[in-house]
mmCIF file of C-alpha atoms in Angstrom:
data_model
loop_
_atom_site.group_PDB
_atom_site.id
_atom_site.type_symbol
_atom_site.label_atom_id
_atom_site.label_comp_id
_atom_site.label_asym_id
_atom_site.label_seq_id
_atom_site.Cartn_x
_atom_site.Cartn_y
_atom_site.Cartn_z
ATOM 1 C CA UNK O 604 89.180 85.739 82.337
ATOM 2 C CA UNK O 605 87.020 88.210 84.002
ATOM 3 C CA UNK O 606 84.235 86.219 83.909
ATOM 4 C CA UNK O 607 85.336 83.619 85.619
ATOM 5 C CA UNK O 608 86.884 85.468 87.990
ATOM 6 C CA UNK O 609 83.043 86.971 88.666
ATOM 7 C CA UNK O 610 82.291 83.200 88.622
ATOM 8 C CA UNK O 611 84.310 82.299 90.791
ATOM 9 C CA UNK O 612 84.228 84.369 93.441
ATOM 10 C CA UNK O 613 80.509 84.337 93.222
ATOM 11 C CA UNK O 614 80.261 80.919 94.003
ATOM 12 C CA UNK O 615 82.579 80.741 96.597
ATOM 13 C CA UNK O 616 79.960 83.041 99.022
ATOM 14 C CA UNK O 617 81.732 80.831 102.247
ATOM 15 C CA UNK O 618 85.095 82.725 102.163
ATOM 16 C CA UNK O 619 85.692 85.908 103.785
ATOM 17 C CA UNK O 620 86.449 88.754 101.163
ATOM 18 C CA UNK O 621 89.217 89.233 101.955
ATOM 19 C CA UNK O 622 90.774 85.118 101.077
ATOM 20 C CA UNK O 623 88.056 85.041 98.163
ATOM 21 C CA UNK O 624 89.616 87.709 95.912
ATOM 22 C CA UNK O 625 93.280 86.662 97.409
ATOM 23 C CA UNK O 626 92.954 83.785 96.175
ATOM 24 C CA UNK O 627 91.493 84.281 92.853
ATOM 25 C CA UNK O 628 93.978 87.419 92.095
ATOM 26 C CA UNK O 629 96.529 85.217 92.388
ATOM 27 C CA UNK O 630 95.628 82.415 90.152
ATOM 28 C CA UNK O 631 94.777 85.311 87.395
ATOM 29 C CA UNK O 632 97.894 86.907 87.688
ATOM 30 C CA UNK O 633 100.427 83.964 88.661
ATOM 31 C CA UNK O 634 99.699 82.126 84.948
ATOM 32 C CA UNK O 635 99.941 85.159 82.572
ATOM 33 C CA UNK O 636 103.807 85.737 84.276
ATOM 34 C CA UNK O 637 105.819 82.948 83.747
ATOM 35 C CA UNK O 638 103.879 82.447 80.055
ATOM 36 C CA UNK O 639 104.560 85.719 78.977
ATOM 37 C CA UNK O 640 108.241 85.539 80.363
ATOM 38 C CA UNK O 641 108.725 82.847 78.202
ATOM 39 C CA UNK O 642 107.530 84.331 75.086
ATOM 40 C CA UNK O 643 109.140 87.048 75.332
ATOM 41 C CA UNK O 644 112.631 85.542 76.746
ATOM 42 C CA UNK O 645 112.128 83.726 73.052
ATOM 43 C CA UNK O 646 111.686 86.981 71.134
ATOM 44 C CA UNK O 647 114.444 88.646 73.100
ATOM 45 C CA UNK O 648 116.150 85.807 72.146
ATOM 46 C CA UNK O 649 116.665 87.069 68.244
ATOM 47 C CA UNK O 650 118.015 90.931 69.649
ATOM 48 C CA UNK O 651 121.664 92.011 70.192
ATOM 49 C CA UNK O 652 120.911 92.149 74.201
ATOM 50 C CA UNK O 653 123.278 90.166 76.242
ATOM 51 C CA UNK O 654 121.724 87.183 77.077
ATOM 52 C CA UNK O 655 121.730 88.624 81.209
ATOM 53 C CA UNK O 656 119.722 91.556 79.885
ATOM 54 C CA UNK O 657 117.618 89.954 77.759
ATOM 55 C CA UNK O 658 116.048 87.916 80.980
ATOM 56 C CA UNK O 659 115.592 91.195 83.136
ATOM 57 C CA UNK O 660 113.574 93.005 80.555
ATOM 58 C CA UNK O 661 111.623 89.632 79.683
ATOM 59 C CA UNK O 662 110.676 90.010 83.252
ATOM 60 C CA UNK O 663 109.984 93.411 82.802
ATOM 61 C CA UNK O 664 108.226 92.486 80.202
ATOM 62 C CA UNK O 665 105.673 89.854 81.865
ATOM 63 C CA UNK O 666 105.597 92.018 84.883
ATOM 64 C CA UNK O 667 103.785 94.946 82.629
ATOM 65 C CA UNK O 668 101.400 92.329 80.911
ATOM 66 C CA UNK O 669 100.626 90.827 84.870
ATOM 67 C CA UNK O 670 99.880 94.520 85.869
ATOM 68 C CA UNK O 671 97.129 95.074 83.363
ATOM 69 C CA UNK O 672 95.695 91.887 84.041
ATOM 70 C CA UNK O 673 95.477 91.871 87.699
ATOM 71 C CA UNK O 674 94.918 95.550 88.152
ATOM 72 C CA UNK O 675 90.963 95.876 87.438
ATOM 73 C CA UNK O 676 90.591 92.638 90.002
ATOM 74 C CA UNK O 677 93.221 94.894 92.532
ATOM 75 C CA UNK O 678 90.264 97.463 92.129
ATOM 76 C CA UNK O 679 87.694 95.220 92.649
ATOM 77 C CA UNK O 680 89.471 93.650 95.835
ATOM 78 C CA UNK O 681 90.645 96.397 97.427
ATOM 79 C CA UNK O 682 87.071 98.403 97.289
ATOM 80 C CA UNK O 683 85.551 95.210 98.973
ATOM 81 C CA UNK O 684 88.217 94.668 101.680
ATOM 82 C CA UNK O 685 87.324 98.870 102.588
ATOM 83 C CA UNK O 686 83.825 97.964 102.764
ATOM 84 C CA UNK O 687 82.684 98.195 106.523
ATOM 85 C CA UNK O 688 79.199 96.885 106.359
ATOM 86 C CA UNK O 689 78.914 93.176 107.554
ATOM 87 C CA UNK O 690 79.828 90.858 104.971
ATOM 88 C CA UNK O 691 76.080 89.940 104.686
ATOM 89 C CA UNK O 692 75.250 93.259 103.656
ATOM 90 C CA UNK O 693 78.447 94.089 100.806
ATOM 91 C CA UNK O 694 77.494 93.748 97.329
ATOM 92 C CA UNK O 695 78.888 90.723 95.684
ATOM 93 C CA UNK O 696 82.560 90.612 93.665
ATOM 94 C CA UNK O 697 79.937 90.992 90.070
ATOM 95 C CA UNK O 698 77.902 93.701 91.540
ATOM 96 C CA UNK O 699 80.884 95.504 92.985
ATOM 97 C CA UNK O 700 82.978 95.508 89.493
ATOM 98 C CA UNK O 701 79.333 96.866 88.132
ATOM 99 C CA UNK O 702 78.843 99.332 90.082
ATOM 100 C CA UNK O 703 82.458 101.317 89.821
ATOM 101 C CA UNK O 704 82.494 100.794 85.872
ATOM 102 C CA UNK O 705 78.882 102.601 85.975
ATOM 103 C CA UNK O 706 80.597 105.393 88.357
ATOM 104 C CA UNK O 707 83.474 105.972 86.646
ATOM 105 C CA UNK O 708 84.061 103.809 83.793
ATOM 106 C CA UNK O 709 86.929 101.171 82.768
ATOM 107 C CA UNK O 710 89.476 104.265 82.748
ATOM 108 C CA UNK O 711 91.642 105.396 85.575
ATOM 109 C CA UNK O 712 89.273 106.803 87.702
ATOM 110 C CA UNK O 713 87.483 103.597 87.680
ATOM 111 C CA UNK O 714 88.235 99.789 86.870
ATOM 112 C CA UNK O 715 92.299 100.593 86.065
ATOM 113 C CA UNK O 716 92.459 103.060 89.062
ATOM 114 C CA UNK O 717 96.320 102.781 90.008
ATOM 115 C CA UNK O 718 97.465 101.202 87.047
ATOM 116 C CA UNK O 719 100.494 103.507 86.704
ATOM 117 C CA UNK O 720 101.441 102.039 90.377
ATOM 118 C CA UNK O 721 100.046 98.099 89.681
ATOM 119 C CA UNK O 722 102.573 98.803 86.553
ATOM 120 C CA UNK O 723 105.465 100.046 88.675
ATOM 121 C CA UNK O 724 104.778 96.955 91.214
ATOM 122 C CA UNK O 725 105.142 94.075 88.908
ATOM 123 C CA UNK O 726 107.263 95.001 86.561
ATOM 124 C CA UNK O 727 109.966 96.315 88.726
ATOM 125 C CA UNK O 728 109.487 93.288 91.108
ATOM 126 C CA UNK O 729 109.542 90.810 88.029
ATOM 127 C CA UNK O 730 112.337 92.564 86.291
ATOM 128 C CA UNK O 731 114.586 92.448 89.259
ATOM 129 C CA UNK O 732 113.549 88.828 90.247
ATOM 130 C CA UNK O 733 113.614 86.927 87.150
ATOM 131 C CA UNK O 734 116.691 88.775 85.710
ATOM 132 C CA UNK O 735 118.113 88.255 89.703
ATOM 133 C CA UNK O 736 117.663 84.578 90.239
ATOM 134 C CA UNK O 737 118.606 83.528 86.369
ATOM 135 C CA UNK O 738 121.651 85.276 86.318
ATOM 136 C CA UNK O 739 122.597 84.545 89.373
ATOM 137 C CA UNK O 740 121.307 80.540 88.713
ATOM 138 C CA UNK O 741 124.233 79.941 86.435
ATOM 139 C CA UNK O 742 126.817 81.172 88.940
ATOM 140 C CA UNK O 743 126.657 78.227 91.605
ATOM 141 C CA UNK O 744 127.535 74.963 90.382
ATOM 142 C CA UNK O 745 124.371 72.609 90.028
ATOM 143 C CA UNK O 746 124.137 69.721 92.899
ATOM 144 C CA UNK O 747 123.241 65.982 91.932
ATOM 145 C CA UNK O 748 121.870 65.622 95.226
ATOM 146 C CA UNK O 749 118.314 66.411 94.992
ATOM 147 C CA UNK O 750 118.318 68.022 98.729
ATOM 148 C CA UNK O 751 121.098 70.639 98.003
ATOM 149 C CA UNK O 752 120.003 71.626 94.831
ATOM 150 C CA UNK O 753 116.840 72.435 96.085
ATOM 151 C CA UNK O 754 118.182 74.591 98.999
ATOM 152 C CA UNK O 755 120.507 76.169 96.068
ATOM 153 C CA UNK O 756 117.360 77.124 94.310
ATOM 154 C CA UNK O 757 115.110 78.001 96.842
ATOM 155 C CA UNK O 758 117.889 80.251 98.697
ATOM 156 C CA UNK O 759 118.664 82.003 95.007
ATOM 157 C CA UNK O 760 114.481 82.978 95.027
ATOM 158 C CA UNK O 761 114.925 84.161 98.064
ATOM 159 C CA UNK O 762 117.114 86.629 98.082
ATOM 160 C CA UNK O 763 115.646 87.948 94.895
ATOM 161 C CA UNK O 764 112.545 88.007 95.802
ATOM 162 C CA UNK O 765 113.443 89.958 98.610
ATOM 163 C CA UNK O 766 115.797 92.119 96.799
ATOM 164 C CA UNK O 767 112.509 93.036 94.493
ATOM 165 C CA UNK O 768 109.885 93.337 97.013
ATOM 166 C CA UNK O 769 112.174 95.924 98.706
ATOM 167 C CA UNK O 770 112.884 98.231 95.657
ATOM 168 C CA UNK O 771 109.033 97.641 94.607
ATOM 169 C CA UNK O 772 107.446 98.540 97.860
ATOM 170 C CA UNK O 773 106.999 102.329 96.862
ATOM 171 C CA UNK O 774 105.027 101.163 94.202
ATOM 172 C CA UNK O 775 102.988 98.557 96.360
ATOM 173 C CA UNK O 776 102.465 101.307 98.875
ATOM 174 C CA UNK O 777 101.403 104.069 96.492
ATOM 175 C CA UNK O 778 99.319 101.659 94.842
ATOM 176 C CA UNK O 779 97.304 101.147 98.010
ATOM 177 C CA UNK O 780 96.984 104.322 98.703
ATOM 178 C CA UNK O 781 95.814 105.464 95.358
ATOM 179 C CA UNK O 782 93.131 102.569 95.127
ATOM 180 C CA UNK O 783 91.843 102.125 98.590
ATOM 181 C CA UNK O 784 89.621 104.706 100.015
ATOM 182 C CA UNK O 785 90.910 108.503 100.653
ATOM 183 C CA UNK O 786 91.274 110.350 103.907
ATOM 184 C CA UNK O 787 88.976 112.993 103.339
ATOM 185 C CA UNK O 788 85.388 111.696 101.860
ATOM 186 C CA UNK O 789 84.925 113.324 98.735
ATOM 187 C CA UNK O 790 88.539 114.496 98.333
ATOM 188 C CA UNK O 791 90.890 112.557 96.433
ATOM 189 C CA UNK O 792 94.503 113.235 97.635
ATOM 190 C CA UNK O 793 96.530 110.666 96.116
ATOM 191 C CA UNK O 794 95.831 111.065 92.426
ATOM 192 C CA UNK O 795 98.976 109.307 90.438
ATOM 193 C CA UNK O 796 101.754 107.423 91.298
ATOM 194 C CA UNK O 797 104.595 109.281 91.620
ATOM 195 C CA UNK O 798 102.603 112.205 93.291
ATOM 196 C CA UNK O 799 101.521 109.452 95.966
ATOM 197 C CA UNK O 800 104.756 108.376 96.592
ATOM 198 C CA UNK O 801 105.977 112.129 96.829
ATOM 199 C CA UNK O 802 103.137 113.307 99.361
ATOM 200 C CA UNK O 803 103.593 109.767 101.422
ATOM 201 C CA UNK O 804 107.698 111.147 101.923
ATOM 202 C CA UNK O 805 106.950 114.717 102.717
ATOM 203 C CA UNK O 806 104.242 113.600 105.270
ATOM 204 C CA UNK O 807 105.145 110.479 107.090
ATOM 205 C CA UNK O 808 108.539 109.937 105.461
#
């Protein structure tokens, strides 16, 4: 999968940085989440948990195993978008993923930098949406007309997604933060998540 990330986005020079690793961040990462939800909404399926429970921590679930996929290409992303040279001048996506794993490693200082955070982000998000908009699926009667069911659908993903992007934007937030560049050069200040989110409430509230 990394590679052809590295592929891809090597070969796709034209884009801006900022759309090239948009877009391929969320082809890795939108796969791997509904797959995973599945398998483990199956092996859920065999436990005692309520069947409503069982969906929220599937999505909990594929929300974790999203996080550890995406997060190294979050790294890689967000180090290139901070990049203030011209975009003529910034090394490419391969080069850039290079050179941090030579600085600091694959650990958490380097490739998984803010994993704790990319962790919090998806699976709280997934865990809240999936388990959301299932449970709350079965509730409404289903429509035979194709237009209303839609709108029945699309209005049930709405509110949970928006329900779960407001209880996950600490995470989102802190996760920025921790993997985007620090205030002082040379000075980290926000080390871990929960730290980060601590220091961003005393500070700016």
């Amino acid at each position: 999968m990394l590679i052809l990330y590295l592929f891809i986005a090597e070969v796709t020079t034209m884009f801006t940085v900022r759309v090239e690793d948009r877009q391929v961040c969320q082809g890795t990462h939108s796969d791997p989440k509904f797959f995973t939800f599945e398998q483990y909404k199956k092996i859920l399926g065999f436990t005692s948990l309520s069947p409503g429970l069982a969906l929220s921590v599937a999505g909990l679930g594929a929300g974790l195993t999203e996080a550890i996929v995406v997060n190294p290409f979050e790294v890689v992303k967000v180090s290139l978008q901070a990049n203030r040279h011209a975009y003529a001048e910034q090394p490419s996506t391969f080069n850039q993923a290079r050179q941090i794993v030579q600085a600091n490693g694959f650990g958490l200082q380097g490739l998984n930098k803010g994993l704790t955070s990319t962790l919090g982000r998806h699976g709280v998000f997934n865990m809240i949406y999936f388990g959301f908009y299932f449970n709350v699926k079965n509730i409404f009667p289903v429509y035979q007309d194709p237009t209303l069911e839609f709108l029945r659908k699309f209005a049930i993903g709405l509110v949970s997604g928006t329900i779960a992007s407001c209880v996950n934007i600490p995470f989102d937030v802190a996760k920025s933060r921790i993997q985007g560049p620090q205030p002082i050069p040379g000075e980290i200040k926000y080390r871990s998540c929960f730290q980060t989110m601590a220091l961003i409430y005393r500070e700016e509230g």
